[in-house]
Structure formats: C-alpha cells, structure tokens
Amino acid sequence: TLSEDEVDRMVKDAEANAERDREAREHVEAKNTLDSLRVQAQRAVDESTADDDTKQPVKRAIAEAQSAIDSDAPKSRLEE
C-alpha cells in the first residue's frame, strides 16, 4: 500500500499536470477535426465536376491542412 505522503505527492503531480493534459487533449482534438475536414474537402474535390481553376483554392487549402497535420502544428494553426 501507499503511504499518505506518497498519495499526496501523486495527487499534487496529477493536479500539476492537469493543464498540460487538457492542452494535449485539445491539440489532438483540433488535429483530428482538421483531418476530418481535410478528408471531406478532398472527397468533394474528387467528386466535383468543376474545372481545375475552380478547384485550385480548395486544393491549396487541403495541402495546407495536410502540412499542418504532418508537422504537428500548434493548436492555434490547426484551428485557422
């Protein structure tokens, strides 16, 4: 069993890391949301009958999203 001091230390450690854990969770959620939107946009472009000039801005946005995902960009960039 753990001593009271060990339990207190573990509780303090958990409290100290709570903010970092929350930020990490939010980062992963933002990254997953962006990836989902990227996939949806790619599917829409692939299925679209629009000409390439019309599709080009969306293709650039898809590439930027993929770059942000691949580079593990900060949450603020993922949400742009």
JSON list of C-alpha atoms in Angstrom, two decimals:
[
{"chain": "A", "resi": 1, "resn": "THR", "atom": "CA", "xyz": [0.00, 0.00, 0.00]},
{"chain": "A", "resi": 2, "resn": "LEU", "atom": "CA", "xyz": [0.98, 3.60, -0.48]},
{"chain": "A", "resi": 3, "resn": "SER", "atom": "CA", "xyz": [1.74, 5.91, 2.36]},
{"chain": "A", "resi": 4, "resn": "GLU", "atom": "CA", "xyz": [-0.26, 9.08, 2.85]},
{"chain": "A", "resi": 5, "resn": "ASP", "atom": "CA", "xyz": [2.77, 11.12, 1.73]},
{"chain": "A", "resi": 6, "resn": "GLU", "atom": "CA", "xyz": [3.02, 9.11, -1.50]},
{"chain": "A", "resi": 7, "resn": "VAL", "atom": "CA", "xyz": [-0.68, 9.57, -2.19]},
{"chain": "A", "resi": 8, "resn": "ASP", "atom": "CA", "xyz": [-0.41, 13.32, -1.51]},
{"chain": "A", "resi": 9, "resn": "ARG", "atom": "CA", "xyz": [2.58, 13.56, -3.86]},
{"chain": "A", "resi": 10, "resn": "MET", "atom": "CA", "xyz": [0.72, 11.67, -6.58]},
{"chain": "A", "resi": 11, "resn": "VAL", "atom": "CA", "xyz": [-2.33, 13.92, -6.20]},
{"chain": "A", "resi": 12, "resn": "LYS", "atom": "CA", "xyz": [-0.14, 17.03, -6.40]},
{"chain": "A", "resi": 13, "resn": "ASP", "atom": "CA", "xyz": [1.60, 15.66, -9.50]},
{"chain": "A", "resi": 14, "resn": "ALA", "atom": "CA", "xyz": [-1.75, 14.95, -11.14]},
{"chain": "A", "resi": 15, "resn": "GLU", "atom": "CA", "xyz": [-3.01, 18.44, -10.35]},
{"chain": "A", "resi": 16, "resn": "ALA", "atom": "CA", "xyz": [0.21, 19.99, -11.64]},
{"chain": "A", "resi": 17, "resn": "ASN", "atom": "CA", "xyz": [-0.11, 18.10, -14.94]},
{"chain": "A", "resi": 18, "resn": "ALA", "atom": "CA", "xyz": [-3.85, 18.62, -15.42]},
{"chain": "A", "resi": 19, "resn": "GLU", "atom": "CA", "xyz": [-3.43, 21.78, -17.52]},
{"chain": "A", "resi": 20, "resn": "ARG", "atom": "CA", "xyz": [-0.79, 20.20, -19.75]},
{"chain": "A", "resi": 21, "resn": "ASP", "atom": "CA", "xyz": [-3.00, 17.13, -20.18]},
{"chain": "A", "resi": 22, "resn": "ARG", "atom": "CA", "xyz": [-6.00, 19.31, -21.10]},
{"chain": "A", "resi": 23, "resn": "GLU", "atom": "CA", "xyz": [-3.93, 21.23, -23.65]},
{"chain": "A", "resi": 24, "resn": "ALA", "atom": "CA", "xyz": [-2.63, 17.99, -25.16]},
{"chain": "A", "resi": 25, "resn": "ARG", "atom": "CA", "xyz": [-6.16, 16.60, -25.42]},
{"chain": "A", "resi": 26, "resn": "GLU", "atom": "CA", "xyz": [-7.40, 19.81, -27.09]},
{"chain": "A", "resi": 27, "resn": "HIS", "atom": "CA", "xyz": [-4.48, 19.69, -29.54]},
{"chain": "A", "resi": 28, "resn": "VAL", "atom": "CA", "xyz": [-5.31, 16.13, -30.55]},
{"chain": "A", "resi": 29, "resn": "GLU", "atom": "CA", "xyz": [-8.99, 17.01, -30.92]},
{"chain": "A", "resi": 30, "resn": "ALA", "atom": "CA", "xyz": [-8.14, 20.01, -33.14]},
{"chain": "A", "resi": 31, "resn": "LYS", "atom": "CA", "xyz": [-5.83, 17.86, -35.25]},
{"chain": "A", "resi": 32, "resn": "ASN", "atom": "CA", "xyz": [-8.50, 15.18, -35.66]},
{"chain": "A", "resi": 33, "resn": "THR", "atom": "CA", "xyz": [-11.13, 17.76, -36.58]},
{"chain": "A", "resi": 34, "resn": "LEU", "atom": "CA", "xyz": [-8.87, 19.33, -39.20]},
{"chain": "A", "resi": 35, "resn": "ASP", "atom": "CA", "xyz": [-8.04, 15.93, -40.66]},
{"chain": "A", "resi": 36, "resn": "SER", "atom": "CA", "xyz": [-11.72, 15.06, -40.89]},
{"chain": "A", "resi": 37, "resn": "LEU", "atom": "CA", "xyz": [-12.45, 18.34, -42.68]},
{"chain": "A", "resi": 38, "resn": "ARG", "atom": "CA", "xyz": [-9.49, 17.75, -44.99]},
{"chain": "A", "resi": 39, "resn": "VAL", "atom": "CA", "xyz": [-10.81, 14.31, -45.96]},
{"chain": "A", "resi": 40, "resn": "GLN", "atom": "CA", "xyz": [-14.30, 15.70, -46.59]},
{"chain": "A", "resi": 41, "resn": "ALA", "atom": "CA", "xyz": [-12.90, 18.51, -48.74]},
{"chain": "A", "resi": 42, "resn": "GLN", "atom": "CA", "xyz": [-10.72, 16.09, -50.70]},
{"chain": "A", "resi": 43, "resn": "ARG", "atom": "CA", "xyz": [-13.71, 13.85, -51.33]},
{"chain": "A", "resi": 44, "resn": "ALA", "atom": "CA", "xyz": [-15.76, 16.83, -52.51]},
{"chain": "A", "resi": 45, "resn": "VAL", "atom": "CA", "xyz": [-12.99, 17.93, -54.89]},
{"chain": "A", "resi": 46, "resn": "ASP", "atom": "CA", "xyz": [-12.56, 14.40, -56.21]},
{"chain": "A", "resi": 47, "resn": "GLU", "atom": "CA", "xyz": [-16.30, 14.09, -56.87]},
{"chain": "A", "resi": 48, "resn": "SER", "atom": "CA", "xyz": [-16.73, 17.61, -58.26]},
{"chain": "A", "resi": 49, "resn": "THR", "atom": "CA", "xyz": [-17.23, 18.27, -61.93]},
{"chain": "A", "resi": 50, "resn": "ALA", "atom": "CA", "xyz": [-15.96, 21.85, -61.57]},
{"chain": "A", "resi": 51, "resn": "ASP", "atom": "CA", "xyz": [-12.97, 22.92, -63.65]},
{"chain": "A", "resi": 52, "resn": "ASP", "atom": "CA", "xyz": [-9.46, 22.93, -62.21]},
{"chain": "A", "resi": 53, "resn": "ASP", "atom": "CA", "xyz": [-9.38, 26.71, -61.78]},
{"chain": "A", "resi": 54, "resn": "THR", "atom": "CA", "xyz": [-12.40, 26.49, -59.52]},
{"chain": "A", "resi": 55, "resn": "LYS", "atom": "CA", "xyz": [-10.95, 23.56, -57.56]},
{"chain": "A", "resi": 56, "resn": "GLN", "atom": "CA", "xyz": [-7.49, 25.13, -57.12]},
{"chain": "A", "resi": 57, "resn": "PRO", "atom": "CA", "xyz": [-8.21, 27.24, -53.98]},
{"chain": "A", "resi": 58, "resn": "VAL", "atom": "CA", "xyz": [-9.72, 24.21, -52.26]},
{"chain": "A", "resi": 59, "resn": "LYS", "atom": "CA", "xyz": [-6.77, 22.04, -53.27]},
{"chain": "A", "resi": 60, "resn": "ARG", "atom": "CA", "xyz": [-4.39, 24.63, -51.76]},
{"chain": "A", "resi": 61, "resn": "ALA", "atom": "CA", "xyz": [-6.36, 24.63, -48.52]},
{"chain": "A", "resi": 62, "resn": "ILE", "atom": "CA", "xyz": [-6.27, 20.82, -48.45]},
{"chain": "A", "resi": 63, "resn": "ALA", "atom": "CA", "xyz": [-2.48, 20.87, -48.93]},
{"chain": "A", "resi": 64, "resn": "GLU", "atom": "CA", "xyz": [-2.09, 23.47, -46.15]},
{"chain": "A", "resi": 65, "resn": "ALA", "atom": "CA", "xyz": [-4.23, 21.38, -43.82]},
{"chain": "A", "resi": 66, "resn": "GLN", "atom": "CA", "xyz": [-2.18, 18.27, -44.59]},
{"chain": "A", "resi": 67, "resn": "SER", "atom": "CA", "xyz": [1.03, 20.20, -43.95]},
{"chain": "A", "resi": 68, "resn": "ALA", "atom": "CA", "xyz": [-0.25, 21.42, -40.57]},
{"chain": "A", "resi": 69, "resn": "ILE", "atom": "CA", "xyz": [-1.26, 17.89, -39.62]},
{"chain": "A", "resi": 70, "resn": "ASP", "atom": "CA", "xyz": [2.03, 16.33, -40.76]},
{"chain": "A", "resi": 71, "resn": "SER", "atom": "CA", "xyz": [4.15, 18.94, -38.98]},
{"chain": "A", "resi": 72, "resn": "ASP", "atom": "CA", "xyz": [2.18, 18.55, -35.74]},
{"chain": "A", "resi": 73, "resn": "ALA", "atom": "CA", "xyz": [1.46, 22.28, -35.85]},
{"chain": "A", "resi": 74, "resn": "PRO", "atom": "CA", "xyz": [0.32, 24.07, -32.72]},
{"chain": "A", "resi": 75, "resn": "LYS", "atom": "CA", "xyz": [-3.40, 24.09, -31.94]},
{"chain": "A", "resi": 76, "resn": "SER", "atom": "CA", "xyz": [-3.75, 27.73, -32.98]},
{"chain": "A", "resi": 77, "resn": "ARG", "atom": "CA", "xyz": [-2.56, 26.91, -36.52]},
{"chain": "A", "resi": 78, "resn": "LEU", "atom": "CA", "xyz": [-4.78, 23.86, -36.71]},
{"chain": "A", "resi": 79, "resn": "GLU", "atom": "CA", "xyz": [-7.81, 25.99, -35.97]},
{"chain": "A", "resi": 80, "resn": "GLU", "atom": "CA", "xyz": [-7.11, 28.65, -38.61]}
]
